[in-house]
Short mmCIF file of C-alpha atoms and ligand atoms in Angstrom, two decimals:
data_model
loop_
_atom_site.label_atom_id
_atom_site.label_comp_id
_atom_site.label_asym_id
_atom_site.label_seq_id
_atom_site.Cartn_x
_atom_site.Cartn_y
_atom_site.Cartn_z
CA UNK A 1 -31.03 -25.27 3.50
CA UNK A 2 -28.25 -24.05 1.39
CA UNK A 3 -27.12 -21.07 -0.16
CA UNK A 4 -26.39 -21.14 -3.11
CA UNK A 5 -23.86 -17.94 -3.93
CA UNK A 6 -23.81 -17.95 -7.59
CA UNK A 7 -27.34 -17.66 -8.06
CA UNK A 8 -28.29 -15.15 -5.70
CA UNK A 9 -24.95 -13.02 -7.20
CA UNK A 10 -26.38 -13.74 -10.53
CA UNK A 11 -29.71 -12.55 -9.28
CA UNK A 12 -28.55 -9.01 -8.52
CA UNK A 13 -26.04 -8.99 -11.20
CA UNK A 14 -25.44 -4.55 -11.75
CA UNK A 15 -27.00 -3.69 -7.81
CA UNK A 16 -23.39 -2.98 -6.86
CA UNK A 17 -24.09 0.85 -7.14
CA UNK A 18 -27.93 1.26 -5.76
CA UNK A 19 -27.19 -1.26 -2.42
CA UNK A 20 -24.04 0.44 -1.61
CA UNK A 21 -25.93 4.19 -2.35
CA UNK A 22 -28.53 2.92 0.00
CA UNK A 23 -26.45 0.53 2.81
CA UNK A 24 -22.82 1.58 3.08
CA UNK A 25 -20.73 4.65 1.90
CA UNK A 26 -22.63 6.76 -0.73
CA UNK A 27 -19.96 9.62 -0.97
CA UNK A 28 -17.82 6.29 -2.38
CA UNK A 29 -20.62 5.87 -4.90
CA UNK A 30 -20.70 9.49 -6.08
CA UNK A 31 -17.16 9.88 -6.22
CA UNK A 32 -16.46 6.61 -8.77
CA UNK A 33 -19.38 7.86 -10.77
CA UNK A 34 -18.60 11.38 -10.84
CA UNK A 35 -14.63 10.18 -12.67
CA UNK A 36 -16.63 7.45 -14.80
CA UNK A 37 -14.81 4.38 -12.38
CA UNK A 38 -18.67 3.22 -11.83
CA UNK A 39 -18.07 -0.52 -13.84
CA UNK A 40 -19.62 -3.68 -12.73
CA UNK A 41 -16.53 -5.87 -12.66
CA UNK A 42 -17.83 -9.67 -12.66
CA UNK A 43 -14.67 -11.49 -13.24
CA UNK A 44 -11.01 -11.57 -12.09
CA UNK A 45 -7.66 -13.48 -12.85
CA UNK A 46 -4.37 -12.58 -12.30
CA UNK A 47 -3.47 -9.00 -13.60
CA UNK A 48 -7.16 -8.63 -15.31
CA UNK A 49 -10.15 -7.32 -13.96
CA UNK A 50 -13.31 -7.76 -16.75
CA UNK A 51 -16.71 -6.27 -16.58
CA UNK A 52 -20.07 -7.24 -17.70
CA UNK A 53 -19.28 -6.60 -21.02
CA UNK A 54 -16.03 -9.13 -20.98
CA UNK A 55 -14.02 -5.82 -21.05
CA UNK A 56 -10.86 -6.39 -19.71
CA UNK A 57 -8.72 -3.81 -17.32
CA UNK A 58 -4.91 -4.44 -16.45
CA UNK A 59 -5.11 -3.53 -12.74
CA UNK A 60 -2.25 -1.16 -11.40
CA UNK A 61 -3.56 -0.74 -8.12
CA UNK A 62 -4.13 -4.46 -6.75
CA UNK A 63 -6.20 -3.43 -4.05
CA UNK A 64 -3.75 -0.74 -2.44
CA UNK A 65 -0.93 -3.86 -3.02
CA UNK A 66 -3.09 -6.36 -1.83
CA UNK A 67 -2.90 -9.10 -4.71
CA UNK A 68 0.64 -9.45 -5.79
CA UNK A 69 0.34 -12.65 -6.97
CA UNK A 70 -2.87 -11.58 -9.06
CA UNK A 71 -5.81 -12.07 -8.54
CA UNK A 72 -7.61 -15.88 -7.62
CA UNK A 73 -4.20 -17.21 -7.83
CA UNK A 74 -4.62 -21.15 -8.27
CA UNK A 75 -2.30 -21.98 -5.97
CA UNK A 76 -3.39 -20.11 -3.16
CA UNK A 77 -6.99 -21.13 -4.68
CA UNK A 78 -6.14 -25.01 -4.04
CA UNK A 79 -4.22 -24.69 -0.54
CA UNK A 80 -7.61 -23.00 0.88
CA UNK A 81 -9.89 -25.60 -0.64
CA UNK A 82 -7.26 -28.30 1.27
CA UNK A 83 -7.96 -26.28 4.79
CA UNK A 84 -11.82 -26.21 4.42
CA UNK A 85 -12.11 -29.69 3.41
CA UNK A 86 -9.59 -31.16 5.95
CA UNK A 87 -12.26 -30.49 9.34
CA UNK A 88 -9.15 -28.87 10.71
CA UNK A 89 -8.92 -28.06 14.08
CA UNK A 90 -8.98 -23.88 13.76
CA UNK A 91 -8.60 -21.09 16.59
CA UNK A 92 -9.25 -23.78 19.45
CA UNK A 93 -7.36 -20.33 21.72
CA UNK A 94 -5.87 -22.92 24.45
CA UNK A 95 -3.80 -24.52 22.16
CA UNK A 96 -1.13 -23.69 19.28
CA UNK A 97 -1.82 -24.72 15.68
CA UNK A 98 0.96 -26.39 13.28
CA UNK A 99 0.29 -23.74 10.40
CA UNK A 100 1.07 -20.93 12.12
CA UNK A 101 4.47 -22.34 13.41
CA UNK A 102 5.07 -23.25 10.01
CA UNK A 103 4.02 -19.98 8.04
CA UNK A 104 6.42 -18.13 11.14
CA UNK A 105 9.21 -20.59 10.13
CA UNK A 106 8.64 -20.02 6.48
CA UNK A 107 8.76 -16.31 6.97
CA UNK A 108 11.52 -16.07 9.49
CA UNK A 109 13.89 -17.94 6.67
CA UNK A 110 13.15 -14.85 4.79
CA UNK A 111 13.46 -11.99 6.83
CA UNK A 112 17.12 -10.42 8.39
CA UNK A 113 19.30 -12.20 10.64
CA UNK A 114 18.34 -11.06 14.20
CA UNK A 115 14.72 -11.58 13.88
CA UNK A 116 13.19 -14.72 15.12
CA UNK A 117 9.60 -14.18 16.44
CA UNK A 118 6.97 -14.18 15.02
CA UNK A 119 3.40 -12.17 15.71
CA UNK A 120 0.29 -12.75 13.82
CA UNK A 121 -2.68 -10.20 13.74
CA UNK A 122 -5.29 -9.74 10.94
CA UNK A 123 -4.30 -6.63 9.16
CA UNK A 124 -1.78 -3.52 8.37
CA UNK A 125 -2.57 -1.11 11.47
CA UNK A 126 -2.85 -4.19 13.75
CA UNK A 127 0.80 -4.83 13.11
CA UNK A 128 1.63 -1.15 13.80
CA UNK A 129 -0.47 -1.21 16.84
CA UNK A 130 1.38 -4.21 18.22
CA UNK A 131 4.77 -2.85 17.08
CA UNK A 132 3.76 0.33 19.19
CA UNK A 133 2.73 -1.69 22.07
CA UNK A 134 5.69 -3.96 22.41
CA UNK A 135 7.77 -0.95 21.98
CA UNK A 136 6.24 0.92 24.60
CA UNK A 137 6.01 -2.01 26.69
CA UNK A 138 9.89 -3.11 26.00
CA UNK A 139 11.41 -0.09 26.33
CA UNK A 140 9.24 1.36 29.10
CA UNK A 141 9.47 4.85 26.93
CA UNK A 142 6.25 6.28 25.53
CA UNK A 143 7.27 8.26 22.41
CA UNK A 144 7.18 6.75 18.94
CA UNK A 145 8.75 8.97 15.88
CA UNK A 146 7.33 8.21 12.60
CA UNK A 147 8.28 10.50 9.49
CA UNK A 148 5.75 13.21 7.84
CA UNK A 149 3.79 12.02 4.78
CA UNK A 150 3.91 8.30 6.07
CA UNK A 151 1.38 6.54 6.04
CA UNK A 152 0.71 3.10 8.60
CA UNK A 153 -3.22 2.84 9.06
CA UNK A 154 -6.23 4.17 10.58
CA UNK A 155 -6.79 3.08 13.94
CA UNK A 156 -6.56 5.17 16.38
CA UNK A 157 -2.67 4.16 17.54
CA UNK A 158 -1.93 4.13 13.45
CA UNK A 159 -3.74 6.92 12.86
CA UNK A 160 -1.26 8.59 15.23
CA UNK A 161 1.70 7.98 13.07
CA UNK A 162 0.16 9.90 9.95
CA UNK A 163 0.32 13.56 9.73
CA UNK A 164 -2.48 14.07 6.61
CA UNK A 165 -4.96 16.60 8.29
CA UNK A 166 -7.29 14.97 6.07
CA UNK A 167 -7.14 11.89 7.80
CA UNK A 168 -6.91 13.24 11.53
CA UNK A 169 -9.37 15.99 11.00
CA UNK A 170 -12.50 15.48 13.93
CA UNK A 171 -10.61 11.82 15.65
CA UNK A 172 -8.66 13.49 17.90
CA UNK A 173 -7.25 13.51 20.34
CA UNK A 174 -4.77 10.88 19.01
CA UNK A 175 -2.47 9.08 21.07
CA UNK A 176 0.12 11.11 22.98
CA UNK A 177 3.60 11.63 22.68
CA UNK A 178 4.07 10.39 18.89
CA UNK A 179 5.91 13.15 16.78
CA UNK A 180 6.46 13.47 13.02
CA UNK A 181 10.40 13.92 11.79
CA UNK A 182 10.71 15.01 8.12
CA UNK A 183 11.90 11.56 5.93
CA UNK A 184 15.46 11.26 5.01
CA UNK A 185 16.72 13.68 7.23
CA UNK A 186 19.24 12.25 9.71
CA UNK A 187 19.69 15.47 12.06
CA UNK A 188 16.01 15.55 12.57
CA UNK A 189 16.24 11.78 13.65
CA UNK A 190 19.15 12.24 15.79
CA UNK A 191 18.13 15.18 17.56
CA UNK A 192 14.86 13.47 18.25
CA UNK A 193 16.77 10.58 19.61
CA UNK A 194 18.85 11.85 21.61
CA UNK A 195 16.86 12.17 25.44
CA UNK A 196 16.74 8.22 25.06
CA UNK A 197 12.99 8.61 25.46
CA UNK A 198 12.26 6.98 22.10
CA UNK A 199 10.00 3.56 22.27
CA UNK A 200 10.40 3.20 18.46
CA UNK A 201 10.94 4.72 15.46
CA UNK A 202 8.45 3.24 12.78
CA UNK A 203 9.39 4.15 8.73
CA UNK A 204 8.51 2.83 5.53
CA UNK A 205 11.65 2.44 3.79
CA UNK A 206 9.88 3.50 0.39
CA UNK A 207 7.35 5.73 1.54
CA UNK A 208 4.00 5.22 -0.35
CA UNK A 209 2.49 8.42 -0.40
CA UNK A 210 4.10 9.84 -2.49
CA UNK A 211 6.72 6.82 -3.29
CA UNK A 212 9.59 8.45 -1.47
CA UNK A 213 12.35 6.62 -1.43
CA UNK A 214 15.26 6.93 0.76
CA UNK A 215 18.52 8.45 -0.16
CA UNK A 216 21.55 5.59 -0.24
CA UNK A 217 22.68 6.04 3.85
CA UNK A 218 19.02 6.58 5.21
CA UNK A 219 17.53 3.64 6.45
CA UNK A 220 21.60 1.91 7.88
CA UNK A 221 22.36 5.33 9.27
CA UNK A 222 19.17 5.57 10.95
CA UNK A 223 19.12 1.82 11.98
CA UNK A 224 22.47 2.62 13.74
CA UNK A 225 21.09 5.47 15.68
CA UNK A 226 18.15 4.12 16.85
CA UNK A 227 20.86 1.26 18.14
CA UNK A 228 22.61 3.77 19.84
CA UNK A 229 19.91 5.32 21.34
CA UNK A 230 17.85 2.78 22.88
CA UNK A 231 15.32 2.36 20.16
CA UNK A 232 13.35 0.19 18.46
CA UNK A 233 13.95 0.43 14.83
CA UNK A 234 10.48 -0.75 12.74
CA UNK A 235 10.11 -1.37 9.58
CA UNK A 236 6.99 -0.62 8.49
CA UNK A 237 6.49 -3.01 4.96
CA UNK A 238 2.91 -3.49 4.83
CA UNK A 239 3.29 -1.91 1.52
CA UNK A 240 7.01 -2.81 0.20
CA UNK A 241 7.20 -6.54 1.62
CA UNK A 242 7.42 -9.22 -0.06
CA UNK A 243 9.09 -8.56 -3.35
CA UNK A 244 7.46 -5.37 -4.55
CA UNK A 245 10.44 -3.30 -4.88
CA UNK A 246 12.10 -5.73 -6.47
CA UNK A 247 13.85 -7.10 -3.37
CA UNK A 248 11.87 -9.62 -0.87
CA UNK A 249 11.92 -7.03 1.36
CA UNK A 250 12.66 -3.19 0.68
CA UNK A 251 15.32 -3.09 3.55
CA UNK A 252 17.39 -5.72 1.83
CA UNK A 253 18.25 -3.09 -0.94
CA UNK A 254 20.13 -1.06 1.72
CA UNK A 255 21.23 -4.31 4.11
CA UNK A 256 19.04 -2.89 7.20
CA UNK A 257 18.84 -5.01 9.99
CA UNK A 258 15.66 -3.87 11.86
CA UNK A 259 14.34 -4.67 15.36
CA UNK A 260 11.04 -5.29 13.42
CA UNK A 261 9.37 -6.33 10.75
CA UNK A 262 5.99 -5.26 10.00
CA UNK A 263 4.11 -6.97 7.25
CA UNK A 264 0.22 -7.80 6.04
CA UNK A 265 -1.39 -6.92 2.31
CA UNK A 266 0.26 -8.91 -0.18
CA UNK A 267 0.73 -11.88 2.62
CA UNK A 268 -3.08 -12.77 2.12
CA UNK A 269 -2.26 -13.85 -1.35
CA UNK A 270 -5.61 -11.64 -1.64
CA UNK A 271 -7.92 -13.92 -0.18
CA UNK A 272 -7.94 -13.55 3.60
CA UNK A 273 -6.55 -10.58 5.65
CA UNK A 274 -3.40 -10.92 7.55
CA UNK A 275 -1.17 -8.93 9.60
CA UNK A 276 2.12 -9.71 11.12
CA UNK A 277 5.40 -8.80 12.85
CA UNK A 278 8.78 -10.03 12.55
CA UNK A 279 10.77 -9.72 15.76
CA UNK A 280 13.72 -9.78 17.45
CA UNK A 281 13.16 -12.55 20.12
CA UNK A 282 13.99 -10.45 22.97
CA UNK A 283 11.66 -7.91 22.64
CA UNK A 284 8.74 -10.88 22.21
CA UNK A 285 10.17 -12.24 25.07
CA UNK A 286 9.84 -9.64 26.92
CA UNK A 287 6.15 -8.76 26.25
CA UNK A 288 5.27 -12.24 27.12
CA UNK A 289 7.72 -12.43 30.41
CA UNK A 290 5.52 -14.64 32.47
CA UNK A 291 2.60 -17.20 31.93
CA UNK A 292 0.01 -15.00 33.45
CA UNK A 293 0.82 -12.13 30.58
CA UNK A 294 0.56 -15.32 28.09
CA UNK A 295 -2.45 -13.37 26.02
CA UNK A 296 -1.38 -9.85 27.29
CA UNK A 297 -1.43 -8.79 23.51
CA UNK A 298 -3.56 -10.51 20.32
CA UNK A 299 -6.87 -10.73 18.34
CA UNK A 300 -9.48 -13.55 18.45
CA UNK A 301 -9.01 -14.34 14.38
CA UNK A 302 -5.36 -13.86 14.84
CA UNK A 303 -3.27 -17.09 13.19
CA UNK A 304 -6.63 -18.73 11.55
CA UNK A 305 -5.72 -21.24 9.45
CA UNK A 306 -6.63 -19.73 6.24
CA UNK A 307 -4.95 -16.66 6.48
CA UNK A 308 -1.90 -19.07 7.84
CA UNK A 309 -2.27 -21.32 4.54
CA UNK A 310 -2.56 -18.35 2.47
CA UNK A 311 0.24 -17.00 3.72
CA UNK A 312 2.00 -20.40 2.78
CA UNK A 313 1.06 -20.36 -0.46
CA UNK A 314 1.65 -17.04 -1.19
CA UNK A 315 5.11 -17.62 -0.93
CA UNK A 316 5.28 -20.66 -2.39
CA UNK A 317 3.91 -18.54 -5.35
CA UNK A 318 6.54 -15.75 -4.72
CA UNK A 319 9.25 -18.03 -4.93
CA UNK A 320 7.99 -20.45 -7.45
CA UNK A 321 7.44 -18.14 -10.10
CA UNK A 322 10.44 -15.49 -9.49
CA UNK A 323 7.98 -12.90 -8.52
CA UNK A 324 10.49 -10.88 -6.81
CA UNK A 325 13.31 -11.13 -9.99
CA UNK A 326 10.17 -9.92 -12.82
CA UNK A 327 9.03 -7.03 -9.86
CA UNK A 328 12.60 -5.99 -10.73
CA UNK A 329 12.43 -6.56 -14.36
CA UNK A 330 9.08 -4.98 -15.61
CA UNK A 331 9.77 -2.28 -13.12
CA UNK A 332 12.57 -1.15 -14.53
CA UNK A 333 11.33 -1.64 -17.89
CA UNK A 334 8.95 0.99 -17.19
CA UNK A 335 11.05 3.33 -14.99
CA UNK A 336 13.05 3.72 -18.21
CA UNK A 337 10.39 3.60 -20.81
CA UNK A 338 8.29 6.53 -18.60
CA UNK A 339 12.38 8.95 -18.05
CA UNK A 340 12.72 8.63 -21.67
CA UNK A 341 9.17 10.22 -22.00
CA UNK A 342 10.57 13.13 -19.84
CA UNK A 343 12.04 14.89 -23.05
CA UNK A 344 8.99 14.76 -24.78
CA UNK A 345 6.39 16.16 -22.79
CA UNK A 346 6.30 19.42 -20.43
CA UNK A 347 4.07 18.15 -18.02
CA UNK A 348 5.94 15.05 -17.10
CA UNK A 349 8.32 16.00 -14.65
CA UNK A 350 10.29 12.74 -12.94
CA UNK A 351 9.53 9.21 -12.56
CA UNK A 352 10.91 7.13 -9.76
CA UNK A 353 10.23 3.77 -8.31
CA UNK A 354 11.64 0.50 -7.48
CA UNK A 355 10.79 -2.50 -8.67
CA UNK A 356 6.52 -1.92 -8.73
CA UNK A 357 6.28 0.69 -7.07
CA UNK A 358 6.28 3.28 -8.81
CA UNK A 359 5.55 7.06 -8.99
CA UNK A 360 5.16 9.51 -12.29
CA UNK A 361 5.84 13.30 -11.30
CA UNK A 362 3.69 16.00 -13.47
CA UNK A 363 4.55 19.47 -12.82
CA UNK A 364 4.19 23.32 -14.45
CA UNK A 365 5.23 23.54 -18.00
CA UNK A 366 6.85 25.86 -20.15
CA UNK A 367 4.90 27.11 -22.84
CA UNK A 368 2.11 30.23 -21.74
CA UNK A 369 -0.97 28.11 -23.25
CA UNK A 370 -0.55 25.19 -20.96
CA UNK A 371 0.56 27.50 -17.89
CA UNK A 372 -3.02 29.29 -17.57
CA UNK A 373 -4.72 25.61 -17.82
CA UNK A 374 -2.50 24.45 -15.10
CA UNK A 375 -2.96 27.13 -13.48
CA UNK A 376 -6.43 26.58 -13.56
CA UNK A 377 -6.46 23.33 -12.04
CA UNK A 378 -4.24 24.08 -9.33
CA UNK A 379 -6.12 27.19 -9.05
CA UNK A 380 -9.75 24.41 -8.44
CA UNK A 381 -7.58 22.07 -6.41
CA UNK A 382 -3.97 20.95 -5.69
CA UNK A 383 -3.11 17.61 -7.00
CA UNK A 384 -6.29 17.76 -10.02
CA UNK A 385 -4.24 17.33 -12.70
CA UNK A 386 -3.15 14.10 -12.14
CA UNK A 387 -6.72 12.81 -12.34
CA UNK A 388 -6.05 13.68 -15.99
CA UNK A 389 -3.82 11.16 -16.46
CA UNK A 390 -5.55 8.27 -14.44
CA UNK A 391 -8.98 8.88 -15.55
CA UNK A 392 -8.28 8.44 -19.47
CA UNK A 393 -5.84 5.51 -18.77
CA UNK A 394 -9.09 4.20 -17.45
CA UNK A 395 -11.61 5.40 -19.85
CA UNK A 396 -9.91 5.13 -22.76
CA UNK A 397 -6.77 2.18 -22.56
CA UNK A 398 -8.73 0.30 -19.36
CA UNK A 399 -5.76 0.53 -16.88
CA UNK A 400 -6.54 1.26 -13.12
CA UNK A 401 -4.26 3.46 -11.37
CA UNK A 402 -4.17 5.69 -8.59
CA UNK A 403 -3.27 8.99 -7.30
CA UNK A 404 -0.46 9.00 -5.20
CA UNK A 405 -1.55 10.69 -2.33
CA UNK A 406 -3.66 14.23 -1.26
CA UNK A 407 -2.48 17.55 -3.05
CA UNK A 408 0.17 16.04 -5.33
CA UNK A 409 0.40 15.43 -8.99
CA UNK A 410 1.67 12.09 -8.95
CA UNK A 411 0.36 9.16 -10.42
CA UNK A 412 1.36 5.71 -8.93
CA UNK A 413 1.42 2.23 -10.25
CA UNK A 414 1.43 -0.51 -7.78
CA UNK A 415 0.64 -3.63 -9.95
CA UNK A 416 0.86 -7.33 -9.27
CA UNK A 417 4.16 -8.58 -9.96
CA UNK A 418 3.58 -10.83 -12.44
CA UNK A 419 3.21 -8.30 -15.40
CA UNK A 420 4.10 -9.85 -18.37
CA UNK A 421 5.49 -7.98 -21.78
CA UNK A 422 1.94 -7.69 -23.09
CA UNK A 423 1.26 -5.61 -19.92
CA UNK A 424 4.28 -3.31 -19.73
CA UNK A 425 3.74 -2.64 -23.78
CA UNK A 426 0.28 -1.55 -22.87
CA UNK A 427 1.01 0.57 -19.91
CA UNK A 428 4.07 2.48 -21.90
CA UNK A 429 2.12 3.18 -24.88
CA UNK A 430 -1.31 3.63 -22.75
CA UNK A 431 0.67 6.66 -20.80
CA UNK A 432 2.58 7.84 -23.89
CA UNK A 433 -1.05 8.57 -25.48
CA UNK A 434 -2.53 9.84 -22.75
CA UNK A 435 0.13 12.39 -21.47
CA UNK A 436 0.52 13.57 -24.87
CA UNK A 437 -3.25 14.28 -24.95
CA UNK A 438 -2.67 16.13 -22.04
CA UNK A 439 -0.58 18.41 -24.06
CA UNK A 440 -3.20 19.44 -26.74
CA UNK A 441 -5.15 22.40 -24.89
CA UNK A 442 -8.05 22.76 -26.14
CA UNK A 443 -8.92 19.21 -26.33
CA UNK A 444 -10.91 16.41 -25.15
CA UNK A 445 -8.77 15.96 -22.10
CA UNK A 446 -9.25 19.83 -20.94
CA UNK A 447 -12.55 19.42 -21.22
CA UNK A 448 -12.54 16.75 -18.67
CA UNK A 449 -10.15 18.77 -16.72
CA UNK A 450 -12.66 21.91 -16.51
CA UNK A 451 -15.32 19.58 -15.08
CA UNK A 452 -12.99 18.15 -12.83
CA UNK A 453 -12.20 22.38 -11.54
CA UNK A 454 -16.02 22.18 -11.44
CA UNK A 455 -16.89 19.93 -9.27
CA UNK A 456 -13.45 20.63 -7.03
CA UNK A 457 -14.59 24.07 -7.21
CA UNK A 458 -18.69 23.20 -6.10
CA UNK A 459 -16.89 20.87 -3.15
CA UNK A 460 -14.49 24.05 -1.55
CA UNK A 461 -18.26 26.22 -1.76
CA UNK A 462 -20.00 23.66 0.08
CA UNK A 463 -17.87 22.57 2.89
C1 PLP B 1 2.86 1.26 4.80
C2 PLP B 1 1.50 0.90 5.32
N1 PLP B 1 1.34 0.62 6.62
C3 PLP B 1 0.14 0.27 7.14
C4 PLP B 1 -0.98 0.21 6.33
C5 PLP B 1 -2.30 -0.18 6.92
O1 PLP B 1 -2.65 -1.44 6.49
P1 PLP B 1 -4.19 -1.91 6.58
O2 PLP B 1 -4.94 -1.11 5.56
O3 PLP B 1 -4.15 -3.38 6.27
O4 PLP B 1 -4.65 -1.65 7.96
C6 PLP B 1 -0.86 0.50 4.97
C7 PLP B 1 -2.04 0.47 4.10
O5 PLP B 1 -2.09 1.00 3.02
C8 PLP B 1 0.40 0.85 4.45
O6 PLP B 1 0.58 1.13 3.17
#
């Protein structure tokens, strides 16, 4: 007997919210209907999202940079249907497949000289926990430096790169000997550095809590100590790969040449989950040295053939329809649009960015009136005001957004790259109206903000 999918989804059409309440994560469920997120979305193509009610939301957060080609990208669409309907031969374990040789080729001709390995795993923190093990294992050192505020995943070895109490809070002990250096500071770096006891040294180059982005000599200077040191020097762009910045990858705007590679999210061309690292060949050679160490590292779903042919697809897409060049374009477009705001409006402190990736800085104003409703907020909880800028570009101009990261009023976009002038029109005049709302106190939007102290406040009480 068959199932058939469309009927039984059509069936429970709306049960989104009750099923997950009662079967998976309800504090998700109260938390998207407590800021009015709590839509049925039933449709989804390219940049769009559209409800029940054919309502349709430009989508600035792509699935935490998941779907940079859009969403149910044909392309990608049609290279899957090829795969299930060809019988391939998939994960046979004692044997290699073609389209993972050719999906390393393909990637390899995009990535740094020096690097010419490949490894495939199925997610973000499955490439950081093979870049830790290789390093480890290569360099037969145990520490790994990662910077504070960065963010690589949440598995245990992952999870051991992040400093966020918030994140670590009741999993440790973590794993041993990893230590946090504050971003963009060299002396930190090369006073960690300096015993030659460092396995690896794993950075974003744009960090995305946050979007930090590295000054100018950063990421060379620190690619050159970690040289002369003895470590590995890993790029962690799980986030910036793959022509969200603007650049295929972010380490091309500064001409790093990295030891690694570490990629996964957009690679999946948003259909199947993917993971990989891009190596030099020495250091895969030396994890696999002999034939009995042949599986000494991997994952059973690793190099499946539809997260290979996504992967092939996605950038065929990239490629084929200058997805890196308009990342560039329409980022910048709003980067300048957003600075030129600055003037205008006391709460809008800095916006920075490349390419999509993009952060908008609100800070303390001026004028007495709209310091004692700051105040107020920050008073309730660090970082609530920015919920005052993403929840009406949701509510009112249907644009999905994000906060950048715990206890900080910034407000990131990370969009699909293939924004078009319709979109950047509506996200420029979509902000405009809402940070200048934002400035009339009282008003609608400080209402919202008092129930947002509220609840913030009702959450500190009971924990
Ligand atoms: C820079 C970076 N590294 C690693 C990860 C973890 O990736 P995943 O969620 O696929 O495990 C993320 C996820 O947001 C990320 O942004």
């Amino acid at each position: 007997m068959s199932i058939d999918l469309i009927d039984l989804l059509n069936e429970h059409q709306g049960e989104n919210f009750a099923l997950h309440e009662k079967h998976l994560n309800t504090q998700m469920v109260k938390v998207l209907k407590t800021i009015g997120y709590d839509r049925v979305y039933t449709k989804a193509k390219g940049q769009y999202l559209y409800d029940t009610n054919g309502c349709e939301y430009l989508d600035l957060l792509s699935g935490f940079g998941v779907f940079a080609l859009g969403r149910n990208h044909p392309t990608v669409i049609n290279a899957l249907s090829d795969v299930l309907k060809a019988d391939l031969p998939d994960l046979v374990q004692m044997d290699v497949s073609l389209l993972s040789g050719l999906l390393a080729e393909k990637i390899l001709e995009k990535t740094p000289a020096g690097l010419s390995k490949m490894f495939f795993c199925n997610s973000g923190t499955e490439a950081v926990e093979a870049a830790i093990k290789f390093s480890r294992y290569t360099t037969k050192r145990s520490k790994i430096l990662h910077c504070e505020h960065s963010f690589h995943g949440l598995t245990l070895g992952s999870l051991s790169l992040n400093g966020e109490k918030v994140f670590r809070e009741g999993f440790e002990p973590l794993l041993p000997d990893c230590n946090a250096i504050p971003f963009n500071d060299l002396k930190a770096l090369e006073e960690a550095l300096q015993n030659k006891d460092v396995a690896a040294f794993i950075v974003e180059p744009i960090q995305g809590k946050g979007v930090n982005l590295p000054h100018d000599d950063y990421l060379p200077e620190a690619a050159r100590l970690c040289k002369r040191y003895g470590t590995h020097f890993v790029a962690d762009e799980i986030q910036t790969g793959l022509g969200r910045t603007g650049r295929f990858w972010a380490i091309d705007h500064w001409d790093v040449k990295p030891d690694m590679i570490l990629m996964a999210k957009a690679l999946s061309g948003g259909f199947v989950p993917i993971g990989a690292v891009a190596m030099k060949s020495e250091i895969m050679e030396k994890v696999f040295n002999r034939m009995d160490r042949a599986v000494v590292h991997g994952s059973t779903f690793a190099k499946n053939n539809m997260a290979m042919a996504a992967g092939l697809a996605t950038i065929n897409v990239i490629d084929d329809e200058g997805l890196v060049e308009n990342a560039a374009t329409a980022g910048n477009e709003i980067i300048s649009a957003v600075e030129s705001m600055t003037t205008r409006y006391e709460f809008l402190k800095a916006v920075r960015g490349k390419g999509l990736m993009i952060a908008i800085d609100f800070g303390p104003p001026q004028s007495f009136s709209l310091k004692t409703a700051w105040n107020l907020l920050e008073a309730a909880n660090k970082g609530l005001f920015c919920q005052m800028v993403t929840i009406p570009l949701f509510s009112k101009h249907r644009i999905l957004s994000q906060v950048a990261g715990h206890g900080m009023n910034v407000v990131k976009f990370l969009p699909p790259l293939n924004l078009n002038n319709k979109d950047t029109t509506w996200i420029i005049n979509a902000l405009d109206d809402v940070i200048a709302d934002c400035h009339k106190v009282p008003g609608s939007v400080w209402e919202l903000g008092k129930t947002l102290a509220s609840h913030a406040l009702k959450a500190k009480k009971s924990s």
